[in-house]
Amino acid sequence: MTDQASGPGGDAELSPVERWLANSKPLEAHEPEPFVPLVDLTAPSGFVGVPPPRPPAPLPVNYMPNIVAGLVACLAIVVGSLGPWAASLGFGVAGTEGDGKATLMLAAVGAAALFAIYARGGFTKFGDRWIAPVVGVVVLVIGIVDAMEVDGNEVEFMNTMVSTGIGWGLWVVLLSAAALSASSWVVARIVDNR
């Protein structure tokens, strides 16, 4: 056998666990060591060697007017969708009796997308910056198709042929859809470059 140093108990042959227990301090004598973080937690970024994130570019001055113009255009599409799309002899047919229901819903979707971009401070998620321009183009196409169907049609009224014309509601939808397409496209380009 090898000669081992005797521990505090004087026993020459102790197992490693017994030697550790014999040389350790009693439990009360252990002082907790102060916590020293490996990373400086007061630094702006919590990771060593990683630069802090760069601040977003400021929004240009034409951002807010275009957001407001897009939201106003959506509201005008709603009003135009409720107004008359076909008129003849002072009578009108409301847009909600036809495609006005679709333009009404599309205007609500476009307004929600623009408001979400505004509420997030000009940041977008999942490509929602392109929702409003697409809505504007779709509403414009619907309006053009309906205007071509309505304008110049002749209907019989009291044994007389009467020509129909485009009502003010359809004109409002057409103009507002063009305004929504243009203003929301500008907003989409602005937030895309951030």
PDB file of C-alpha atoms in Angstrom, residues 39 46 80 82 102 122 169:
ATOM      1  CA  VAL A  39     -21.342  40.949 -18.682  1.00  0.00           C
ATOM      2  CA  GLY A  46     -26.607  43.085 -23.006  1.00  0.00           C
ATOM      3  CA  GLY A  80     -69.652  56.857 -52.014  1.00  0.00           C
ATOM      4  CA  LEU A  82     -73.651  54.182 -49.690  1.00  0.00           C
ATOM      5  CA  ALA A 102     -67.572  44.924 -51.805  1.00  0.00           C
ATOM      6  CA  GLY A 122     -44.336  53.695 -39.543  1.00  0.00           C
ATOM      7  CA  GLY A 169     -71.742  57.955 -55.225  1.00  0.00           C
TER       8      GLY A 169
END
